[in-house]
Tab-separated table of C-alpha atoms in Angstrom:
chain	number	residue	atom	x	y	z
A	10	MET	CA	-79.871	-30.346	-45.237
A	11	TRP	CA	-80.761	-27.870	-47.873
A	12	THR	CA	-78.540	-27.322	-51.155
A	13	VAL	CA	-78.589	-24.464	-53.345
A	14	ILE	CA	-79.386	-25.596	-57.015
A	15	TYR	CA	-79.862	-22.176	-58.750
A	16	ILE	CA	-79.134	-18.433	-58.362
A	17	ALA	CA	-82.173	-16.566	-59.663
A	18	PRO	CA	-81.520	-12.984	-61.082
A	19	THR	CA	-84.752	-11.558	-59.699
A	20	ALA	CA	-87.400	-12.262	-57.165
A	21	LYS	CA	-89.864	-12.775	-59.975
A	22	VAL	CA	-87.836	-15.461	-61.551
A	23	ALA	CA	-87.022	-17.271	-58.052
A	24	ASP	CA	-90.831	-17.217	-57.404
A	25	ARG	CA	-91.613	-18.664	-60.805
A	26	LEU	CA	-89.043	-21.467	-60.378
A	27	LYS	CA	-90.209	-22.189	-56.749
A	28	THR	CA	-93.779	-22.557	-57.961
A	29	ARG	CA	-92.981	-24.791	-60.822
A	30	LEU	CA	-90.915	-27.027	-58.723
A	31	ALA	CA	-93.405	-27.157	-55.941
A	32	ASP	CA	-96.007	-28.124	-58.507
A	33	GLU	CA	-93.888	-31.028	-59.373
A	34	GLY	CA	-93.915	-32.108	-55.806
A	35	PHE	CA	-90.716	-30.862	-54.527
A	36	LEU	CA	-89.865	-28.951	-51.364
A	37	VAL	CA	-88.379	-25.676	-52.245
A	38	GLN	CA	-87.105	-22.703	-50.480
A	39	THR	CA	-85.719	-19.212	-51.680
A	40	ARG	CA	-83.662	-16.726	-49.819
A	41	PRO	CA	-81.953	-13.583	-50.941
A	42	ILE	CA	-78.352	-13.670	-51.386
A	43	SER	CA	-77.916	-9.920	-50.208
A	44	LEU	CA	-79.978	-6.682	-49.995
A	45	SER	CA	-77.838	-4.770	-52.461
A	46	LYS	CA	-78.310	-7.446	-55.106
A	47	GLN	CA	-81.621	-8.810	-56.400
A	48	GLN	CA	-80.299	-12.312	-56.598
A	49	TYR	CA	-82.135	-15.336	-54.953
A	50	GLU	CA	-80.947	-18.862	-54.074
A	51	ILE	CA	-83.174	-21.569	-54.836
A	52	LEU	CA	-82.799	-24.479	-52.361
A	53	VAL	CA	-83.931	-28.058	-52.146
A	54	PRO	CA	-83.240	-30.946	-49.767
A	55	SER	CA	-79.902	-32.666	-50.673
A	56	GLY	CA	-81.744	-36.024	-50.922
A	57	GLU	CA	-83.895	-34.857	-53.892
A	58	LEU	CA	-81.027	-32.969	-55.628
A	59	GLU	CA	-80.604	-35.012	-58.701
A	60	GLU	CA	-84.311	-35.356	-59.370
A	61	VAL	CA	-84.756	-31.665	-58.967
A	62	GLN	CA	-81.817	-30.883	-61.275
A	63	GLU	CA	-83.546	-32.958	-64.177
A	64	VAL	CA	-86.812	-30.926	-63.641
A	65	LEU	CA	-85.042	-27.600	-63.314
A	66	ASN	CA	-83.183	-28.227	-66.546
A	67	SER	CA	-86.284	-29.066	-68.371
A	68	ILE	CA	-88.124	-25.987	-66.994
A	69	LEU	CA	-85.217	-23.529	-67.836
A	70	HIS	CA	-84.976	-24.902	-71.420
A	71	SER	CA	-88.658	-24.712	-72.177
């Protein structure tokens, strides 16, 4: 099962986060929330949630 870990404000931010998390070895998906808003969900397998959250926090705060 996939779990949303972050809502990215733009496609560019979503792609950057997806690439950084994939480089760390995680499976990552992105999907648009709606066509009217440029927001994207970042999803990861629920079994990797805690590990990904730690890595995501370090990426966001760097």
